[in-house]
Amino acid sequence: MPVTSLASCQTAPLIELERRLLAGQPQIEHWFRRQFAEHAPPFYGSVDLRNSGFKLAPVDMNLFPGGFNNLGRDAQPLAVQAVTHAVERACNDAKSILLIPENHTRNTFYLKNVAALARILSQAGFRVRIGSLLAEITAPTVFDLPDGDTLTLEPIERRGNRLVLADGFNPCLILLNNDLSAGAPALLRDLEQNVLPPLHAGWDVRRKTHHFAAYDSVANEFGELLSIDPWFVNPYFAACGGLDFHERQGEQVLADAVSDQLARIGAKYREHGISETPFVIVKADAGTYGMGVMTAKSPDDVVGLNRKQRNKMSVIKEGQQVSEVIVQEGVYTFETVADAVAEPVIYMIDRHVVGGFYRVHEGRGVDENLNAPGMHFTPMTFDAACLPDMTCGPECSTNRLYAYGVVARLALLAASRELEATDPAQG
């Protein structure tokens, strides 16, 4: 499958970036090897990228990826190899893994993701059982999946400082596919077993502004490595707190933050001869699923929100109230699949890119959040395992995917440093 069409006349900066990536590939890969030796990568992660033709940048980093069922078949062998490395790093004699998913038992598409992840773990040679945090799961419970498959969730027991199942299943590793938006339950705390990702990776602790602060440093180092302006791979951002959308508290502070970011972006657009209109994305500083997100092209866009807009911005997953947001530089996506707006999502396990897909939305624009109801997914084809092809130009599909993989790994490295900086054990 070819890479998406890029519906933009402003592709020269991207092609130049891809040319630099190809020319510097040995240097880049050596740099990544050294960085990941110093900063252990998360067990897994997915990165939402945006490609405007003049900029290729991550806009979100998920440490509990929920779309393994959307990857193509060619991702399977890559994922199995990467899982083997990731598990060995955490527990070198592991034989079994307890996978703990979200509580979305009514979302059969999410359960397909759990089944796909369990299949990868099993094919890597581990015994895998799926434990639920739901109080109503009191016995092994079978769920039917849309493809005719089934998934069994089992109640978790805690014996001392270990999690086990009723029949004595006693795993070495606890793998979370639950982002802990409502907080980490006592059941998961102070365990002897390795818990990955660590509890402080959950959204009750984690903040997007912490991640992008770490990404700033990574992007600057990468810019020096390749002698490029790091802005081409890095979105500006600012934190804004003390908000109450229902009570319109902090509106002017938010408007000022939007104004400041638009001015910064506008200056960069003028510097590089970009004619598009700058915009920002205002989104909750914690959380996923595209909740609490809006686009602003003017400070006035965040003042005097109507009731529907305030309700949308005030609450995210698990009913958590939003008082802190990230005001992030908006990156246009000029990629399309069958004339619908699309953005690449890259999946990684350990430090390896294992696959990806395009998030496609026929009802959204190039400056809007695509992680919304109505989206669908088109798998990418990683025929060459996301390796560059030196026999073709920077704009060929294989090399475009390599560029995606490089920028995604920059975000992964930032997540590594972010988790180190926020590790309570290091405090």
GROMACS .gro file of C-alpha atoms in nm:
model
  427
    1MET     CA    1   0.000   0.000   0.000
    2PRO     CA    2   0.146   0.344  -0.090
    3VAL     CA    3   0.178   0.622   0.162
    4THR     CA    4  -0.112   0.867   0.170
    5SER     CA    5  -0.140   1.149  -0.079
    6LEU     CA    6   0.008   1.473   0.051
    7ALA     CA    7  -0.234   1.748  -0.051
    8SER     CA    8  -0.003   2.045  -0.009
    9CYS     CA    9   0.210   2.259  -0.235
   10GLN     CA   10   0.450   2.329   0.055
   11THR     CA   11   0.650   2.009   0.065
   12ALA     CA   12   1.003   2.141   0.015
   13PRO     CA   13   1.085   2.153   0.390
   14LEU     CA   14   0.960   1.796   0.440
   15ILE     CA   15   1.158   1.664   0.144
   16GLU     CA   16   1.468   1.841   0.273
   17LEU     CA   17   1.412   1.690   0.619
   18GLU     CA   18   1.372   1.343   0.469
   19ARG     CA   19   1.688   1.398   0.265
   20ARG     CA   20   1.877   1.487   0.585
   21LEU     CA   21   1.738   1.177   0.757
   22LEU     CA   22   1.856   0.951   0.476
   23ALA     CA   23   2.200   1.111   0.456
   24GLY     CA   24   2.241   1.092   0.833
   25GLN     CA   25   2.089   0.747   0.886
   26PRO     CA   26   2.403   0.579   1.034
   27GLN     CA   27   2.456   0.877   1.264
   28ILE     CA   28   2.088   0.882   1.365
   29GLU     CA   29   2.072   0.511   1.445
   30HIS     CA   30   2.394   0.527   1.647
   31TRP     CA   31   2.252   0.822   1.841
   32PHE     CA   32   1.929   0.632   1.914
   33ARG     CA   33   2.123   0.326   2.030
   34ARG     CA   34   2.327   0.538   2.270
   35GLN     CA   35   2.023   0.727   2.398
   36PHE     CA   36   1.815   0.415   2.465
   37ALA     CA   37   2.111   0.254   2.641
   38GLU     CA   38   2.109   0.548   2.882
   39HIS     CA   39   1.731   0.592   2.901
   40ALA     CA   40   1.531   0.269   2.908
   41PRO     CA   41   1.232   0.296   2.674
   42PRO     CA   42   0.874   0.238   2.793
   43PHE     CA   43   0.739  -0.113   2.736
   44TYR     CA   44   0.532   0.017   2.446
   45GLY     CA   45   0.378   0.333   2.307
   46SER     CA   46   0.201   0.491   2.014
   47VAL     CA   47   0.259   0.836   1.869
   48ASP     CA   48   0.012   1.053   1.678
   49LEU     CA   49   0.201   1.239   1.406
   50ARG     CA   50   0.092   1.527   1.185
   51ASN     CA   51   0.244   1.594   0.843
   52SER     CA   52   0.181   1.937   0.695
   53GLY     CA   53   0.442   1.911   0.420
   54PHE     CA   54   0.646   2.181   0.590
   55LYS     CA   55   0.649   2.014   0.931
   56LEU     CA   56   0.641   1.656   1.064
   57ALA     CA   57   0.579   1.646   1.438
   58PRO     CA   58   0.428   1.436   1.717
   59VAL     CA   59   0.116   1.579   1.879
   60ASP     CA   60   0.046   1.305   2.133
   61MET     CA   61   0.229   1.014   2.298
   62ASN     CA   62   0.023   0.729   2.441
   63LEU     CA   63   0.194   0.491   2.685
   64PHE     CA   64  -0.102   0.249   2.694
   65PRO     CA   65  -0.173   0.203   2.321
   66GLY     CA   66  -0.516   0.067   2.240
   67GLY     CA   67  -0.514  -0.009   1.869
   68PHE     CA   68  -0.303  -0.321   1.813
   69ASN     CA   69  -0.596  -0.468   1.618
   70ASN     CA   70  -0.554  -0.189   1.360
   71LEU     CA   71  -0.200  -0.289   1.265
   72GLY     CA   72  -0.135  -0.481   0.945
   73ARG     CA   73  -0.033  -0.848   0.934
   74ASP     CA   74   0.327  -0.751   0.861
   75ALA     CA   75   0.348  -0.593   1.210
   76GLN     CA   76   0.310  -0.930   1.382
   77PRO     CA   77   0.665  -1.068   1.344
   78LEU     CA   78   0.819  -0.729   1.426
   79ALA     CA   79   0.599  -0.699   1.736
   80VAL     CA   80   0.682  -1.051   1.855
   81GLN     CA   81   1.056  -0.985   1.832
   82ALA     CA   82   1.023  -0.651   2.010
   83VAL     CA   83   0.806  -0.798   2.288
   84THR     CA   84   1.072  -1.061   2.353
   85HIS     CA   85   1.332  -0.787   2.408
   86ALA     CA   86   1.098  -0.577   2.622
   87VAL     CA   87   1.001  -0.866   2.852
   88GLU     CA   88   1.359  -0.988   2.887
   89ARG     CA   89   1.462  -0.636   2.990
   90ALA     CA   90   1.201  -0.638   3.269
   91CYS     CA   91   1.217  -1.002   3.378
   92ASN     CA   92   1.472  -1.217   3.199
   93ASP     CA   93   1.324  -1.550   3.311
   94ALA     CA   94   0.958  -1.460   3.258
   95LYS     CA   95   0.728  -1.741   3.150
   96SER     CA   96   0.390  -1.580   3.211
   97ILE     CA   97   0.224  -1.239   3.187
   98LEU     CA   98  -0.095  -1.101   3.340
   99LEU     CA   99  -0.247  -0.845   3.104
  100ILE     CA  100  -0.478  -0.589   3.268
  101PRO     CA  101  -0.695  -0.393   3.022
  102GLU     CA  102  -0.927  -0.095   3.049
  103ASN     CA  103  -1.275  -0.148   3.192
  104HIS     CA  104  -1.435  -0.101   2.848
  105THR     CA  105  -1.611  -0.436   2.833
  106ARG     CA  106  -1.888  -0.287   2.618
  107ASN     CA  107  -1.641  -0.157   2.362
  108THR     CA  108  -1.582  -0.468   2.152
  109PHE     CA  109  -1.337  -0.286   1.927
  110TYR     CA  110  -1.118  -0.212   2.228
  111LEU     CA  111  -1.145  -0.577   2.331
  112LYS     CA  112  -1.019  -0.669   1.982
  113ASN     CA  113  -0.710  -0.465   2.067
  114VAL     CA  114  -0.667  -0.664   2.389
  115ALA     CA  115  -0.700  -0.989   2.196
  116ALA     CA  116  -0.443  -0.872   1.940
  117LEU     CA  117  -0.198  -0.771   2.212
  118ALA     CA  118  -0.247  -1.103   2.395
  119ARG     CA  119  -0.181  -1.285   2.066
  120ILE     CA  120   0.150  -1.101   2.022
  121LEU     CA  121   0.257  -1.189   2.375
  122SER     CA  122   0.157  -1.553   2.326
  123GLN     CA  123   0.344  -1.580   1.998
  124ALA     CA  124   0.651  -1.448   2.175
  125GLY     CA  125   0.634  -1.761   2.391
  126PHE     CA  126   0.463  -1.637   2.708
  127ARG     CA  127   0.160  -1.776   2.888
  128VAL     CA  128  -0.090  -1.490   2.889
  129ARG     CA  129  -0.403  -1.447   3.099
  130ILE     CA  130  -0.624  -1.138   3.111
  131GLY     CA  131  -0.724  -1.000   3.449
  132SER     CA  132  -0.995  -0.740   3.508
  133LEU     CA  133  -1.016  -0.458   3.761
  134LEU     CA  134  -1.395  -0.460   3.735
  135ALA     CA  135  -1.569  -0.557   4.058
  136GLU     CA  136  -1.845  -0.733   3.864
  137ILE     CA  137  -1.598  -0.979   3.710
  138THR     CA  138  -1.614  -1.241   3.987
  139ALA     CA  139  -1.551  -1.548   3.770
  140PRO     CA  140  -1.392  -1.613   3.429
  141THR     CA  141  -1.618  -1.428   3.183
  142VAL     CA  142  -1.620  -1.480   2.808
  143PHE     CA  143  -1.684  -1.189   2.572
  144ASP     CA  144  -1.772  -1.234   2.205
  145LEU     CA  145  -1.573  -1.023   1.959
  146PRO     CA  146  -1.696  -0.885   1.624
  147ASP     CA  147  -1.469  -1.116   1.422
  148GLY     CA  148  -1.612  -1.431   1.583
  149ASP     CA  149  -1.327  -1.467   1.830
  150THR     CA  150  -1.372  -1.458   2.208
  151LEU     CA  151  -1.187  -1.304   2.501
  152THR     CA  152  -1.188  -1.428   2.862
  153LEU     CA  153  -1.151  -1.184   3.150
  154GLU     CA  154  -1.076  -1.319   3.497
  155PRO     CA  155  -1.094  -1.171   3.847
  156ILE     CA  156  -0.761  -1.075   4.004
  157GLU     CA  157  -0.660  -1.176   4.355
  158ARG     CA  158  -0.386  -1.025   4.564
  159ARG     CA  159  -0.189  -1.264   4.782
  160GLY     CA  160   0.067  -1.077   4.986
  161ASN     CA  161   0.249  -0.854   4.741
  162ARG     CA  162   0.166  -1.055   4.430
  163LEU     CA  163  -0.124  -1.062   4.188
  164VAL     CA  164  -0.253  -1.408   4.101
  165LEU     CA  165  -0.559  -1.574   3.953
  166ALA     CA  166  -0.789  -1.814   4.132
  167ASP     CA  167  -0.622  -2.126   3.994
  168GLY     CA  168  -0.278  -2.018   4.115
  169PHE     CA  169  -0.154  -1.845   3.795
  170ASN     CA  170   0.134  -1.639   3.936
  171PRO     CA  171   0.298  -1.426   3.664
  172CYS     CA  172   0.639  -1.261   3.666
  173LEU     CA  173   0.513  -0.953   3.482
  174ILE     CA  174   0.200  -0.739   3.506
  175LEU     CA  175   0.136  -0.558   3.177
  176LEU     CA  176  -0.108  -0.267   3.195
  177ASN     CA  177  -0.319  -0.167   2.899
  178ASN     CA  178  -0.516   0.058   3.133
  179ASP     CA  179  -0.416   0.424   3.149
  180LEU     CA  180  -0.523   0.466   3.515
  181SER     CA  181  -0.713   0.789   3.446
  182ALA     CA  182  -0.904   0.746   3.771
  183GLY     CA  183  -0.588   0.660   3.964
  184ALA     CA  184  -0.400   0.341   4.044
  185PRO     CA  185  -0.604   0.113   4.271
  186ALA     CA  186  -0.446  -0.022   4.591
  187LEU     CA  187  -0.447  -0.365   4.427
  188LEU     CA  188  -0.164  -0.253   4.197
  189ARG     CA  189   0.054  -0.076   4.450
  190ASP     CA  190   0.373  -0.207   4.614
  191LEU     CA  191   0.386  -0.533   4.422
  192GLU     CA  192   0.684  -0.768   4.406
  193GLN     CA  193   0.610  -0.827   4.039
  194ASN     CA  194   0.721  -0.587   3.770
  195VAL     CA  195   0.435  -0.360   3.661
  196LEU     CA  196   0.476  -0.211   3.314
  197PRO     CA  197   0.426   0.064   3.222
  198PRO     CA  198   0.498   0.191   3.575
  199LEU     CA  199   0.210   0.334   3.775
  200HIS     CA  200   0.339   0.691   3.741
  201ALA     CA  201   0.285   0.659   3.364
  202GLY     CA  202  -0.090   0.670   3.431
  203TRP     CA  203  -0.288   0.983   3.352
  204ASP     CA  204  -0.361   1.047   3.719
  205VAL     CA  205   0.009   1.145   3.745
  206ARG     CA  206   0.129   1.207   3.392
  207ARG     CA  207   0.093   1.542   3.211
  208LYS     CA  208   0.129   1.615   2.842
  209THR     CA  209   0.323   1.930   2.922
  210HIS     CA  210   0.581   1.718   3.108
  211HIS     CA  211   0.617   1.501   2.800
  212PHE     CA  212   0.660   1.789   2.558
  213ALA     CA  213   0.905   1.960   2.792
  214ALA     CA  214   1.116   1.645   2.765
  215TYR     CA  215   1.053   1.642   2.390
  216ASP     CA  216   1.186   1.998   2.362
  217SER     CA  217   1.526   1.880   2.485
  218VAL     CA  218   1.523   1.574   2.259
  219ALA     CA  219   1.427   1.779   1.952
  220ASN     CA  220   1.697   2.037   2.023
  221GLU     CA  221   1.963   1.765   2.052
  222PHE     CA  222   1.837   1.603   1.733
  223GLY     CA  223   1.841   1.939   1.557
  224GLU     CA  224   2.206   1.984   1.651
  225LEU     CA  225   2.283   1.631   1.534
  226LEU     CA  226   2.144   1.697   1.185
  227SER     CA  227   2.201   2.075   1.171
  228ILE     CA  228   1.831   2.147   1.124
  229ASP     CA  229   1.585   2.383   1.289
  230PRO     CA  230   1.423   2.159   1.556
  231TRP     CA  231   1.094   2.341   1.498
  232PHE     CA  232   1.041   2.125   1.189
  233VAL     CA  233   0.985   1.825   1.420
  234ASN     CA  234   0.866   2.003   1.735
  235PRO     CA  235   0.535   2.177   1.813
  236TYR     CA  236   0.544   2.479   2.041
  237PHE     CA  237   0.335   2.449   2.356
  238ALA     CA  238   0.246   2.619   2.683
  239ALA     CA  239   0.077   2.506   3.004
  240CYS     CA  240  -0.229   2.683   3.136
  241GLY     CA  241  -0.387   2.603   3.473
  242GLY     CA  242  -0.642   2.732   3.720
  243LEU     CA  243  -0.928   2.682   3.474
  244ASP     CA  244  -1.294   2.608   3.537
  245PHE     CA  245  -1.474   2.589   3.204
  246HIS     CA  246  -1.818   2.564   3.364
  247GLU     CA  247  -1.764   2.884   3.565
  248ARG     CA  248  -1.562   3.056   3.290
  249GLN     CA  249  -1.277   3.089   3.538
  250GLY     CA  250  -0.938   3.157   3.378
  251GLU     CA  251  -1.076   3.250   3.034
  252GLN     CA  252  -0.851   3.551   2.992
  253VAL     CA  253  -0.543   3.361   3.108
  254LEU     CA  254  -0.621   3.095   2.847
  255ALA     CA  255  -0.684   3.359   2.579
  256ASP     CA  256  -0.346   3.519   2.658
  257ALA     CA  257  -0.173   3.179   2.628
  258VAL     CA  258  -0.342   3.121   2.293
  259SER     CA  259  -0.235   3.469   2.177
  260ASP     CA  260   0.127   3.410   2.279
  261GLN     CA  261   0.148   3.076   2.098
  262LEU     CA  262  -0.014   3.211   1.782
  263ALA     CA  263   0.243   3.491   1.779
  264ARG     CA  264   0.531   3.244   1.817
  265ILE     CA  265   0.396   3.021   1.540
  266GLY     CA  266   0.331   3.319   1.314
  267ALA     CA  267   0.691   3.432   1.353
  268LYS     CA  268   0.814   3.085   1.248
  269TYR     CA  269   0.576   3.078   0.952
  270ARG     CA  270   0.713   3.413   0.833
  271GLU     CA  271   1.072   3.297   0.888
  272HIS     CA  272   1.018   2.995   0.664
  273GLY     CA  273   0.786   3.156   0.410
  274ILE     CA  274   0.478   2.956   0.510
  275SER     CA  275   0.147   3.109   0.404
  276GLU     CA  276  -0.093   2.898   0.613
  277THR     CA  277  -0.289   3.045   0.905
  278PRO     CA  278  -0.139   2.956   1.245
  279PHE     CA  279  -0.364   2.774   1.490
  280VAL     CA  280  -0.339   2.601   1.826
  281ILE     CA  281  -0.500   2.296   1.983
  282VAL     CA  282  -0.625   2.340   2.338
  283LYS     CA  283  -0.658   2.007   2.516
  284ALA     CA  284  -0.669   1.860   2.862
  285ASP     CA  285  -0.319   1.820   3.003
  286ALA     CA  286  -0.402   1.461   3.099
  287GLY     CA  287  -0.609   1.195   2.929
  288THR     CA  288  -0.678   1.029   2.598
  289TYR     CA  289  -0.961   0.932   2.363
  290GLY     CA  290  -0.972   1.276   2.204
  291MET     CA  291  -1.174   1.422   2.491
  292GLY     CA  292  -1.139   1.785   2.600
  293VAL     CA  293  -0.994   1.913   2.270
  294MET     CA  294  -1.064   2.225   2.063
  295THR     CA  295  -0.903   2.424   1.780
  296ALA     CA  296  -0.834   2.799   1.811
  297LYS     CA  297  -0.710   3.043   1.547
  298SER     CA  298  -0.773   3.350   1.760
  299PRO     CA  299  -0.776   3.426   2.134
  300ASP     CA  300  -1.144   3.510   2.090
  301ASP     CA  301  -1.211   3.142   2.009
  302VAL     CA  302  -1.162   3.045   2.376
  303VAL     CA  303  -1.359   3.332   2.530
  304GLY     CA  304  -1.734   3.312   2.589
  305LEU     CA  305  -1.770   2.944   2.504
  306ASN     CA  306  -2.129   2.826   2.483
  307ARG     CA  307  -2.268   2.562   2.716
  308LYS     CA  308  -2.199   2.274   2.475
  309GLN     CA  309  -1.838   2.383   2.424
  310ARG     CA  310  -1.783   2.427   2.799
  311ASN     CA  311  -1.926   2.083   2.871
  312LYS     CA  312  -1.699   1.932   2.605
  313MET     CA  313  -1.387   2.091   2.751
  314SER     CA  314  -1.464   2.050   3.121
  315VAL     CA  315  -1.472   1.672   3.163
  316ILE     CA  316  -1.258   1.388   3.026
  317LYS     CA  317  -1.240   1.011   3.071
  318GLU     CA  318  -1.362   0.867   3.402
  319GLY     CA  319  -1.544   1.197   3.468
  320GLN     CA  320  -1.221   1.376   3.560
  321GLN     CA  321  -1.260   1.755   3.574
  322VAL     CA  322  -1.028   1.962   3.356
  323SER     CA  323  -0.846   2.249   3.528
  324GLU     CA  324  -0.517   2.228   3.335
  325VAL     CA  325  -0.467   2.235   2.959
  326ILE     CA  326  -0.183   2.230   2.712
  327VAL     CA  327  -0.198   2.499   2.445
  328GLN     CA  328  -0.015   2.324   2.165
  329GLU     CA  329   0.090   2.449   1.824
  330GLY     CA  330  -0.153   2.312   1.571
  331VAL     CA  331   0.012   2.109   1.295
  332TYR     CA  332  -0.190   2.080   0.977
  333THR     CA  333  -0.236   1.735   0.832
  334PHE     CA  334  -0.234   1.752   0.455
  335GLU     CA  335  -0.229   1.375   0.417
  336THR     CA  336  -0.537   1.209   0.272
  337VAL     CA  337  -0.666   0.855   0.224
  338ALA     CA  338  -0.932   0.836  -0.049
  339ASP     CA  339  -0.977   1.215  -0.020
  340ALA     CA  340  -1.042   1.196   0.357
  341VAL     CA  341  -0.813   1.372   0.605
  342ALA     CA  342  -0.562   1.132   0.767
  343GLU     CA  343  -0.276   1.125   1.016
  344PRO     CA  344  -0.016   0.853   1.083
  345VAL     CA  345  -0.010   0.670   1.416
  346ILE     CA  346   0.312   0.480   1.482
  347TYR     CA  347   0.334   0.186   1.725
  348MET     CA  348   0.650   0.092   1.911
  349ILE     CA  349   0.743  -0.185   2.152
  350ASP     CA  350   1.061  -0.135   2.352
  351ARG     CA  351   1.273   0.086   2.121
  352HIS     CA  352   1.151  -0.074   1.799
  353VAL     CA  353   0.897   0.056   1.550
  354VAL     CA  354   0.662  -0.236   1.484
  355GLY     CA  355   0.388  -0.089   1.267
  356GLY     CA  356   0.129   0.177   1.230
  357PHE     CA  357  -0.190   0.290   1.067
  358TYR     CA  358  -0.357   0.601   0.937
  359ARG     CA  359  -0.635   0.750   1.145
  360VAL     CA  360  -0.884   0.871   0.885
  361HIS     CA  361  -1.183   1.098   0.934
  362GLU     CA  362  -1.416   1.198   0.651
  363GLY     CA  363  -1.595   1.459   0.861
  364ARG     CA  364  -1.297   1.650   1.001
  365GLY     CA  365  -1.074   1.919   0.855
  366VAL     CA  366  -0.698   1.952   0.819
  367ASP     CA  367  -0.676   2.166   1.134
  368GLU     CA  368  -0.898   1.950   1.359
  369ASN     CA  369  -0.853   1.662   1.601
  370LEU     CA  370  -0.914   1.334   1.415
  371ASN     CA  371  -0.942   1.120   1.728
  372ALA     CA  372  -1.320   1.152   1.735
  373PRO     CA  373  -1.633   0.948   1.663
  374GLY     CA  374  -1.652   0.867   1.294
  375MET     CA  375  -1.281   0.790   1.252
  376HIS     CA  376  -1.160   0.471   1.089
  377PHE     CA  377  -0.819   0.314   1.037
  378THR     CA  378  -0.611   0.209   0.738
  379PRO     CA  379  -0.308  -0.012   0.816
  380MET     CA  380   0.034   0.092   0.691
  381THR     CA  381   0.249  -0.163   0.514
  382PHE     CA  382   0.598  -0.193   0.660
  383ASP     CA  383   0.747  -0.414   0.391
  384ALA     CA  384   1.099  -0.317   0.489
  385ALA     CA  385   1.043  -0.305   0.867
  386CYS     CA  386   1.054   0.077   0.858
  387LEU     CA  387   1.408   0.075   0.716
  388PRO     CA  388   1.518   0.335   0.460
  389ASP     CA  389   1.569   0.256   0.091
  390MET     CA  390   1.880   0.431  -0.036
  391THR     CA  391   1.795   0.346  -0.397
  392CYS     CA  392   1.498   0.582  -0.414
  393GLY     CA  393   1.435   0.944  -0.330
  394PRO     CA  394   1.324   1.097   0.001
  395GLU     CA  395   0.961   1.117  -0.107
  396CYS     CA  396   0.915   0.744  -0.182
  397SER     CA  397   0.682   0.552   0.047
  398THR     CA  398   0.951   0.347   0.222
  399ASN     CA  399   1.152   0.654   0.313
  400ARG     CA  400   0.844   0.847   0.421
  401LEU     CA  401   0.772   0.564   0.666
  402TYR     CA  402   1.132   0.576   0.786
  403ALA     CA  403   1.086   0.949   0.858
  404TYR     CA  404   0.772   0.867   1.055
  405GLY     CA  405   0.967   0.609   1.254
  406VAL     CA  406   1.249   0.851   1.334
  407VAL     CA  407   1.016   1.122   1.464
  408ALA     CA  408   0.809   0.866   1.656
  409ARG     CA  409   1.123   0.739   1.826
  410LEU     CA  410   1.212   1.096   1.925
  411ALA     CA  411   0.880   1.103   2.110
  412LEU     CA  412   0.955   0.762   2.262
  413LEU     CA  413   1.291   0.888   2.386
  414ALA     CA  414   1.118   1.191   2.535
  415ALA     CA  415   0.878   0.955   2.714
  416SER     CA  416   1.177   0.763   2.851
  417ARG     CA  417   1.323   1.080   2.999
  418GLU     CA  418   0.981   1.199   3.115
  419LEU     CA  419   0.923   0.879   3.313
  420GLU     CA  420   1.270   0.901   3.465
  421ALA     CA  421   1.208   1.260   3.575
  422THR     CA  422   0.870   1.181   3.730
  423ASP     CA  423   0.964   0.848   3.892
  424PRO     CA  424   0.871   0.877   4.260
  425ALA     CA  425   1.145   0.627   4.345
  426GLN     CA  426   1.399   0.881   4.223
  427GLY     CA  427   1.251   1.163   4.427
   0.00000   0.00000   0.00000
